[in-house]
CSV table of C-alpha atoms in Angstrom, one decimal:
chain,number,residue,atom,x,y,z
A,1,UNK,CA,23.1,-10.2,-41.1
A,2,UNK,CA,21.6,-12.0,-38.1
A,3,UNK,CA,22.5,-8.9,-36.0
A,4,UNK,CA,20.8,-6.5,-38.4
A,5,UNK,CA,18.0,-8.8,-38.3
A,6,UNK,CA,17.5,-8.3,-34.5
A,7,UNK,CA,18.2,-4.4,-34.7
A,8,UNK,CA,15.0,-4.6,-36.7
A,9,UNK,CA,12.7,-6.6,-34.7
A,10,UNK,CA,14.1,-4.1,-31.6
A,11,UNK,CA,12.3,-1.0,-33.8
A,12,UNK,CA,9.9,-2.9,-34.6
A,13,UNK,CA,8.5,-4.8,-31.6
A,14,UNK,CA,7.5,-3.5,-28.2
A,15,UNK,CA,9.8,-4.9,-25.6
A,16,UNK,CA,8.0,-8.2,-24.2
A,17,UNK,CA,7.3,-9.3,-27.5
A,18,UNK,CA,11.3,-8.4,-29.0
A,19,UNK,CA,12.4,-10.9,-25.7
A,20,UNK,CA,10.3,-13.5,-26.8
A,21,UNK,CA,11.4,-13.3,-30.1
A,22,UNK,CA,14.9,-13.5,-29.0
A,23,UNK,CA,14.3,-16.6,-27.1
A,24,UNK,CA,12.6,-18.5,-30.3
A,25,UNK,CA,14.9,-17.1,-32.6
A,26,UNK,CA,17.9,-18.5,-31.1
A,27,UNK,CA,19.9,-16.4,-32.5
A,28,UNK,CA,21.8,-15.4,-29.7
A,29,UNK,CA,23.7,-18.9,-29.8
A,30,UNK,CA,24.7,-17.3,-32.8
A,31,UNK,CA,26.5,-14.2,-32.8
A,32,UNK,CA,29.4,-14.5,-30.7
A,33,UNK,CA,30.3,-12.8,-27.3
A,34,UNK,CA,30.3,-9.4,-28.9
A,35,UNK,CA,27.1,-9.7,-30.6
A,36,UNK,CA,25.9,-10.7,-27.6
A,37,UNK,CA,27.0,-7.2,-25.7
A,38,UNK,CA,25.3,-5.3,-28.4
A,39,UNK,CA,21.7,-7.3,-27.8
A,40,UNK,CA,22.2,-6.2,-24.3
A,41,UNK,CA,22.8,-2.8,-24.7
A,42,UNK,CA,19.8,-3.0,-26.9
A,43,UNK,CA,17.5,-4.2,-24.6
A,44,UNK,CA,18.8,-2.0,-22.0
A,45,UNK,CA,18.1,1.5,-24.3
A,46,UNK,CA,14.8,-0.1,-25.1
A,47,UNK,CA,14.0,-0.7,-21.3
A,48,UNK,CA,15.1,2.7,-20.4
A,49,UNK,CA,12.7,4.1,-22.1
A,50,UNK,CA,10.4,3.2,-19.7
A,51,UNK,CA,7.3,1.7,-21.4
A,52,UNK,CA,6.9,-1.3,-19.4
A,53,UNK,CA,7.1,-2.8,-15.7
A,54,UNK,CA,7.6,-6.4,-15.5
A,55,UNK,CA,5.6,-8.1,-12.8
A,56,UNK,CA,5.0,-11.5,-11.5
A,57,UNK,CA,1.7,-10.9,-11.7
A,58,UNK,CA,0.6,-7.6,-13.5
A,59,UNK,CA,-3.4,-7.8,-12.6
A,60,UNK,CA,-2.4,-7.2,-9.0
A,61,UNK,CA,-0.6,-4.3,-10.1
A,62,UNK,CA,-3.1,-2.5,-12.1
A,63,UNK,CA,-5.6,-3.3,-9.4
A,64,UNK,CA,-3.4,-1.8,-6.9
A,65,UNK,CA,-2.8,1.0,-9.5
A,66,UNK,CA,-6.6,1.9,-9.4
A,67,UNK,CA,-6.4,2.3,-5.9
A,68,UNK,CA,-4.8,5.1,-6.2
A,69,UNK,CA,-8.4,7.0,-6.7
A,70,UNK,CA,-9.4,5.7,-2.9
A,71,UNK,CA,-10.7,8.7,-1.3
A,72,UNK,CA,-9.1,7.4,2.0
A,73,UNK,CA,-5.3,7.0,0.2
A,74,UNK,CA,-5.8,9.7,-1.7
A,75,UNK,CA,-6.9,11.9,1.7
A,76,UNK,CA,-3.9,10.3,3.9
A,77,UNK,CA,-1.9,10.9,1.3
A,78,UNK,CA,-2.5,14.7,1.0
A,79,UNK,CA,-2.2,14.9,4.9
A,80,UNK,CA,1.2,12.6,5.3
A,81,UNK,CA,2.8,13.3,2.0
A,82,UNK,CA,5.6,10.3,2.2
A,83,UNK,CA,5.2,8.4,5.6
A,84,UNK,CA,5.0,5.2,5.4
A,85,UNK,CA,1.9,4.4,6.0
A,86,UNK,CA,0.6,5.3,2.8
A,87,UNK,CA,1.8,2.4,1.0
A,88,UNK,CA,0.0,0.0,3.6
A,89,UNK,CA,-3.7,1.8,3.2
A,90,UNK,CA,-3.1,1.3,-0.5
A,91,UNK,CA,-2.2,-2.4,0.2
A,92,UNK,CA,-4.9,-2.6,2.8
A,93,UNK,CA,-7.7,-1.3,0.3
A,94,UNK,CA,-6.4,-4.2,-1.9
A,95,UNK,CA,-7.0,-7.1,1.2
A,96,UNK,CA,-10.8,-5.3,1.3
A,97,UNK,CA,-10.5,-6.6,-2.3
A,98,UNK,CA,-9.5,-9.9,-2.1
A,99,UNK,CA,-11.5,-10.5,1.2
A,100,UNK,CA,-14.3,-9.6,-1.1
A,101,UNK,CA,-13.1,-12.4,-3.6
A,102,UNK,CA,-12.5,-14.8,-0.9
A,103,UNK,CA,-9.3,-15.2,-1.3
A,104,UNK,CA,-8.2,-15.5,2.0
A,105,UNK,CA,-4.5,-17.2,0.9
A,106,UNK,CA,-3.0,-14.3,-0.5
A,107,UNK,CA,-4.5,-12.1,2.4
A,108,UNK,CA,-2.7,-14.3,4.8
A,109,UNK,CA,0.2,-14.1,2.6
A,110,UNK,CA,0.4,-10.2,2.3
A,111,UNK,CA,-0.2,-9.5,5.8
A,112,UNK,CA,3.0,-12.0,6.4
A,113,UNK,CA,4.7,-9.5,3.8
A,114,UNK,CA,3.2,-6.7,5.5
A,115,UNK,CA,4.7,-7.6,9.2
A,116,UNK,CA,8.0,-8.6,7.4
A,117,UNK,CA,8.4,-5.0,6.2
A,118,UNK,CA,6.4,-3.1,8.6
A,119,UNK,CA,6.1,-5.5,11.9
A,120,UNK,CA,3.0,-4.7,14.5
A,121,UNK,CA,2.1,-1.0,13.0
A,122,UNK,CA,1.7,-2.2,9.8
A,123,UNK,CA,-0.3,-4.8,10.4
A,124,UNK,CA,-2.6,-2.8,13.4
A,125,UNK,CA,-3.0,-0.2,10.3
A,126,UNK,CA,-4.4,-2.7,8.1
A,127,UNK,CA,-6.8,-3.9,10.9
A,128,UNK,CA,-7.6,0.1,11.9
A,129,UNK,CA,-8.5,-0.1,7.7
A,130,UNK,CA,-10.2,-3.2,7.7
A,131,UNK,CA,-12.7,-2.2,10.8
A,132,UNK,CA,-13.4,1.6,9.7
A,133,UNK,CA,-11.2,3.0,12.8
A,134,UNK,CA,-9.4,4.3,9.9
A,135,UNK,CA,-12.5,6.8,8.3
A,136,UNK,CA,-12.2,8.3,11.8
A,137,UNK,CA,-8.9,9.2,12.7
A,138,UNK,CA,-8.3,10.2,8.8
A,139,UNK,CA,-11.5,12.3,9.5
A,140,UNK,CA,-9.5,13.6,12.7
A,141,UNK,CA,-6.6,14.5,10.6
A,142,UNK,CA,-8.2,16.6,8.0
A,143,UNK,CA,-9.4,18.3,11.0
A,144,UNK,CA,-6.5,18.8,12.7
A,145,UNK,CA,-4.5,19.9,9.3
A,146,UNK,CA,-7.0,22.3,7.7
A,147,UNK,CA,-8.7,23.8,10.9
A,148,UNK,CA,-5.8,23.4,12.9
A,149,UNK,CA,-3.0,23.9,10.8
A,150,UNK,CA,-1.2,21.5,12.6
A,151,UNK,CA,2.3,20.8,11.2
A,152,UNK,CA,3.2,17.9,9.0
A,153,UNK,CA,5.7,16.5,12.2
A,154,UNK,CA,2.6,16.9,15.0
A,155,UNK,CA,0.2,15.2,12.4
A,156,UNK,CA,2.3,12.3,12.1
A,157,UNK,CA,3.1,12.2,16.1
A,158,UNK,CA,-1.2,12.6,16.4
A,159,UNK,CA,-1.4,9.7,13.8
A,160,UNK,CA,1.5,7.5,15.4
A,161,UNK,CA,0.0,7.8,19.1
A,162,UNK,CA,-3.4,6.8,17.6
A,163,UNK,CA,-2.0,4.2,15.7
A,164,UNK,CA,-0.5,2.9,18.8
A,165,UNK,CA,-3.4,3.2,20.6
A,166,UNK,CA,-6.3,3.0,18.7
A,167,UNK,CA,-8.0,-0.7,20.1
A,168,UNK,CA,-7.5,1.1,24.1
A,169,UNK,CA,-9.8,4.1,22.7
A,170,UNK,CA,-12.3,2.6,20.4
A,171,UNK,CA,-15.7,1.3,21.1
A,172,UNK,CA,-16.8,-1.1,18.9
A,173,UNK,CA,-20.9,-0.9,19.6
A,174,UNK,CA,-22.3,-4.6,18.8
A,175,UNK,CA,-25.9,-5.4,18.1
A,176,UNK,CA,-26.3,-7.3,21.5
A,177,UNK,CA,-25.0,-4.1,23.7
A,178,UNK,CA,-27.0,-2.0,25.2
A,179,UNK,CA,-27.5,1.8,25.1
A,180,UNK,CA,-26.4,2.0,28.8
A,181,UNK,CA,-23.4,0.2,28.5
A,182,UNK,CA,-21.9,2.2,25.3
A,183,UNK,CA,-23.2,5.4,27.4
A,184,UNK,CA,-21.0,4.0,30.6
A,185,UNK,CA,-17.9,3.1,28.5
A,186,UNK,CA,-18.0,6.5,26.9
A,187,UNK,CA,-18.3,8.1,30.5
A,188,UNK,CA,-15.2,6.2,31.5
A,189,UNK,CA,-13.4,7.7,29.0
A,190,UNK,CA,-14.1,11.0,29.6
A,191,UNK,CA,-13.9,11.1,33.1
A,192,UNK,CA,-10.9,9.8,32.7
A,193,UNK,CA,-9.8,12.8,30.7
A,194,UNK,CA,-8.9,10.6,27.7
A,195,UNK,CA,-7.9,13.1,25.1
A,196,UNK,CA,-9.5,11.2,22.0
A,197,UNK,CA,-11.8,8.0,21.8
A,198,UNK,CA,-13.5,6.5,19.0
A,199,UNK,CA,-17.5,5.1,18.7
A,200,UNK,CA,-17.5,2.8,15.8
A,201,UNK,CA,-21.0,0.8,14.9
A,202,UNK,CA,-22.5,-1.2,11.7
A,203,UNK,CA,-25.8,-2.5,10.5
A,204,UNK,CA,-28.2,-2.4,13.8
A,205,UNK,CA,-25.9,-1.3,16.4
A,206,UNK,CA,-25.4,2.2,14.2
A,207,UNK,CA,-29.1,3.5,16.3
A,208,UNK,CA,-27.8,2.2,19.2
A,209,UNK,CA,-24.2,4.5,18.9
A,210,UNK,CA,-26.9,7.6,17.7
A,211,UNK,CA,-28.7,7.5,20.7
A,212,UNK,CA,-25.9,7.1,23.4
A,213,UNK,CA,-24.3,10.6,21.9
A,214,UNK,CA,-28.1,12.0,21.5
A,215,UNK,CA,-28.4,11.6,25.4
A,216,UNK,CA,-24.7,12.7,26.3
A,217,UNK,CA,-25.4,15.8,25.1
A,218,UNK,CA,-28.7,16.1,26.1
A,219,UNK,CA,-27.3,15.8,29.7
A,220,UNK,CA,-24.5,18.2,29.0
A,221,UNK,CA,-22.1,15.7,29.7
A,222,UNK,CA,-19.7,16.0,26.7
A,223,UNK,CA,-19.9,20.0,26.2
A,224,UNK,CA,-19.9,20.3,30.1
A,225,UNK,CA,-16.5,18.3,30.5
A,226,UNK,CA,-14.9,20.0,28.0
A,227,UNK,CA,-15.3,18.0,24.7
A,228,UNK,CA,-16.5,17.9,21.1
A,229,UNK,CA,-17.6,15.0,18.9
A,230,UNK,CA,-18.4,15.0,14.7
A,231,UNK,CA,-19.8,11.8,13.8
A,232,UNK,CA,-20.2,10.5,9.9
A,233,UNK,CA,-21.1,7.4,8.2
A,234,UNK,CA,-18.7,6.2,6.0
A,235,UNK,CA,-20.1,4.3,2.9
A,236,UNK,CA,-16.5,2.7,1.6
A,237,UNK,CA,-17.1,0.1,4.1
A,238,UNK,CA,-19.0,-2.9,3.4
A,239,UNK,CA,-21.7,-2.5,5.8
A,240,UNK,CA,-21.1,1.1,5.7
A,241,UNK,CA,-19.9,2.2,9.3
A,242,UNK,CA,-20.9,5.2,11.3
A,243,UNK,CA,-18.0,6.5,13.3
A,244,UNK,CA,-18.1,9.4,15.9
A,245,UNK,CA,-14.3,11.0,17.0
A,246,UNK,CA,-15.3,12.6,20.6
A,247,UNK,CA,-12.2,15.0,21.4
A,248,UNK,CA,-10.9,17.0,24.4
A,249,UNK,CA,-11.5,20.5,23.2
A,250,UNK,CA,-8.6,21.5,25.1
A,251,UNK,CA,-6.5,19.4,23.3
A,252,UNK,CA,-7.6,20.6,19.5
A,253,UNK,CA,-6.5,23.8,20.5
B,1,UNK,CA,3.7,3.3,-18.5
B,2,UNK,CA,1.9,-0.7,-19.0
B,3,UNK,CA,2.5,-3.4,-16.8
B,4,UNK,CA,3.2,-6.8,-18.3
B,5,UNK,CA,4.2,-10.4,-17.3
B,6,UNK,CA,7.4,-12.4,-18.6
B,7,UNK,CA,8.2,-15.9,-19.1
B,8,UNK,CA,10.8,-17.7,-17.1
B,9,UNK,CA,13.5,-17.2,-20.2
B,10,UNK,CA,12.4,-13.6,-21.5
B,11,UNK,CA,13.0,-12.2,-17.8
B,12,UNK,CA,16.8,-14.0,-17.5
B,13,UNK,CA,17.3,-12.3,-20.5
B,14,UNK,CA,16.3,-9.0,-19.5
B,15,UNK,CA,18.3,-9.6,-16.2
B,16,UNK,CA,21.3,-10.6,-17.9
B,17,UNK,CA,21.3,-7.3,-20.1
B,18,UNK,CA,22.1,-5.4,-16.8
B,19,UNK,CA,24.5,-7.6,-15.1
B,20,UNK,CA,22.3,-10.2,-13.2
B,21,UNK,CA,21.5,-13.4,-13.1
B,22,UNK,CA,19.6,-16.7,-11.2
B,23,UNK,CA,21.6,-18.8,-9.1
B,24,UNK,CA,20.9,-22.6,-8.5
B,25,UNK,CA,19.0,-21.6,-5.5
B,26,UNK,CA,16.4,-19.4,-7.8
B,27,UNK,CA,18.0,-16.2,-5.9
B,28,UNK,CA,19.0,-12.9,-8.3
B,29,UNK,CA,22.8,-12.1,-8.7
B,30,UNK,CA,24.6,-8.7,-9.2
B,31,UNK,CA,27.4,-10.5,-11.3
B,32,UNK,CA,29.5,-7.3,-10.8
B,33,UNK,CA,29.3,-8.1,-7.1
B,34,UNK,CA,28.9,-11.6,-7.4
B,35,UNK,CA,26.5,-11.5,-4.4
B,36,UNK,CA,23.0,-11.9,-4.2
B,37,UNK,CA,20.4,-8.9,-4.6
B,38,UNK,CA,18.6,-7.9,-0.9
B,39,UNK,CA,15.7,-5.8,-1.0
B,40,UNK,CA,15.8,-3.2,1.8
B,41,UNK,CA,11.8,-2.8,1.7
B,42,UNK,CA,11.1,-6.1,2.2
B,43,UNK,CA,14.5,-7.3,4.2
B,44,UNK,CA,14.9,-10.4,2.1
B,45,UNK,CA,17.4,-11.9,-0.5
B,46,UNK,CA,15.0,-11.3,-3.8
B,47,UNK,CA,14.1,-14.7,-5.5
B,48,UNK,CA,13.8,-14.5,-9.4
B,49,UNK,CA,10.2,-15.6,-9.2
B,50,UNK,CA,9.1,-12.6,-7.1
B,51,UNK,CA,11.0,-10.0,-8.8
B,52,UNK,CA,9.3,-7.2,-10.6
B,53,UNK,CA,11.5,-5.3,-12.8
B,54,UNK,CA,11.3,-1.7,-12.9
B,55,UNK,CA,12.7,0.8,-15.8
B,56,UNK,CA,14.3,2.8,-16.0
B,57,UNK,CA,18.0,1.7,-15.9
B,58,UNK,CA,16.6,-1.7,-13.9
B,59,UNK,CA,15.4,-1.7,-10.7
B,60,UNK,CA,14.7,-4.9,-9.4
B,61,UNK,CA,12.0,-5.0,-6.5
B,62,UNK,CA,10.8,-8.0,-4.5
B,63,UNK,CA,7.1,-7.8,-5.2
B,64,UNK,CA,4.4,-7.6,-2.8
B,65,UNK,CA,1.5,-5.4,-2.9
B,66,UNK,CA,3.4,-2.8,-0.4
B,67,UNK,CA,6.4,-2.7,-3.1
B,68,UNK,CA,4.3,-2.5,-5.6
B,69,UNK,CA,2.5,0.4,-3.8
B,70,UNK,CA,5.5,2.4,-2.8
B,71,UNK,CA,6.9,2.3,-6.6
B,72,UNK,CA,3.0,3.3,-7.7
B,73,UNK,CA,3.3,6.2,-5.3
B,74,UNK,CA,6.8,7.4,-6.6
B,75,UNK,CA,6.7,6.9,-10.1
B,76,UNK,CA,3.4,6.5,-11.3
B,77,UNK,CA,0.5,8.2,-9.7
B,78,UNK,CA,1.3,11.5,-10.4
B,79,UNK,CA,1.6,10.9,-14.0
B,80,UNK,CA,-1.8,10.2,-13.5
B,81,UNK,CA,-3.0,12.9,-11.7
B,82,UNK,CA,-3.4,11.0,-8.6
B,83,UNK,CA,-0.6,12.4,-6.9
């Protein structure tokens, strides 16, 4: 009787709420060892049906479930189908999330997760995120994959070396610096050959970034050494960040 | 596919059904094995308070948001059309 009673309540109820019944029932203090086998392969038929995830805490899942309409994991996705960095721009959208909230504990707790898993990369891919760096290079990549028809192993040996690299070649442009400056560090890199650097600026310092590439190639300097820039501004941020990718030519060939 | 939370009791009792269990320590068991579970994505022993449990048969992950994110990616965005 009691096990025909629980057969029922398994039609009848949606998985959480048949556990929870289970547990206030009791009843499975009362229906022996073998009754006991039968709940379980109850619940596992009813599980395997695969209505339900269990979660520790199941708003961080659907937030992290909405994520996946991010134009930048959706994008990086597309271009690295599998690598493993996928997972952490998901995750690093989700820190942009709770840095918004303030809740700086469970940042410092998921990038301790993060390292665990992925060690320095993983975390300098969450910073790359985090700053904007990211807009660019992904920006890079499209290039590289729909103009270039680069193959899926160069794109991930072109994300991997910028990954590695990325704080060497970026200039961050800050309010305080002047136009010369930005222009001499972006001089230094090209005439030091450097296949790919990054200009990154917010708020103020965007007109300052503007101008520096405004008089490069008024002076012929970037086209005359051999190199091409493109230069967006990416609203996902918060300031929205301009970001300008200045290439080798030579080496998008 | 919804996502749901379970009390301390209600997710024993879903373990048990496939063979696992909470030691003293609050680590899962495979009581085939009789060893604790490891999760290879996160390189720890999974403790029952940070497991999610996934269907089909159960999968048990240790849950952060970069687990969560790689089973999103495998099983559920392109059910959604995000994939």
């Amino acid at each position: 009787m009691v096990l025909d009673e629980i057969i029922k309540k398994a039609v009848d109820l949606p998985l959480p709420e048949f556990l929870k019944w289970l547990i206030a029932s009791k009843y499975l203090s009362k229906i022996g060892d073998e009754g006991i086998k039968k709940v379980y392969s109850i619940i596992r038929k009813i599980h395997s049906e695969g209505k339900f995830a269990f979660f520790p805490n199941k708003e961080e899942a659907y937030t992290l479930k909405k994520l996946a309409a991010r134009s930048w994991y959706r994008e990086f996705k597309r271009i690295l189908p599998g690598h493993w960095g996928v997972d952490v721009v998901r995750t690093a959208c989700y820190i942009m999330i709770l840095e918004e909230k303030g809740d700086n504990n469970r940042v410092k707790e998921i990038k301790e997760s993060v390292f665990r898993n992925r060690k320095i990369l993983g975390l300098r891919l969450i910073e790359m995120v985090q700053n904007g760096v990211f807009v660019a290079v992904l920006d890079r990549l499209t290039t590289l994959k729909d103009e270039h028809k680069y193959s899926h192993e160069d794109l991930e040996n072109d994300f991997e070396n910028v990954l590695a690299d990325w704080q060497r070649i970026t200039i961050f442009v800050q309010n305080a610096d002047s136009k010369e400056k930005i222009k001499t560090q972006a001089m230094q890199f090209i005439d030091a050959s450097e296949s790919t650097f990054f200009i990154l600026a917010k708020g103020n310092a965007i007109a300052t970034a503007q101008s520096v590439l405004v008089e490069l190639q008024k002076e012929d300097y970037i086209l005359e050494k051999g190199y091409v820039w493109f230069a967006k501004t990416s609203n996902d941020t918060k300031p929205p960040t301009y970001y300008c990718g200045v290439y080798s030519s030579t080496y998008l060939l | 596919m919804d996502f749901e939370e379970l009390g301390e009791e209600e997710k024993k009792l879903l373990l048990r059904s496939f063979s696992f269990d909470v030691d003293s320590e609050g680590y899962i068991i495979d009581r085939e094995l009789n060893e604790r579970l490891y999760s290879p994505d996160t390189k720890s022993l999974i403790k029952f308070e940070n497991a999610g449990l996934i269907p089909g048969s159960l999968k048990i992950i240790d849950t952060t948001p970069l687990t969560i994110s790689k089973f999103l990616r495998e099983k559920i965005d392109s059910e959604n059309g995000t994939g």
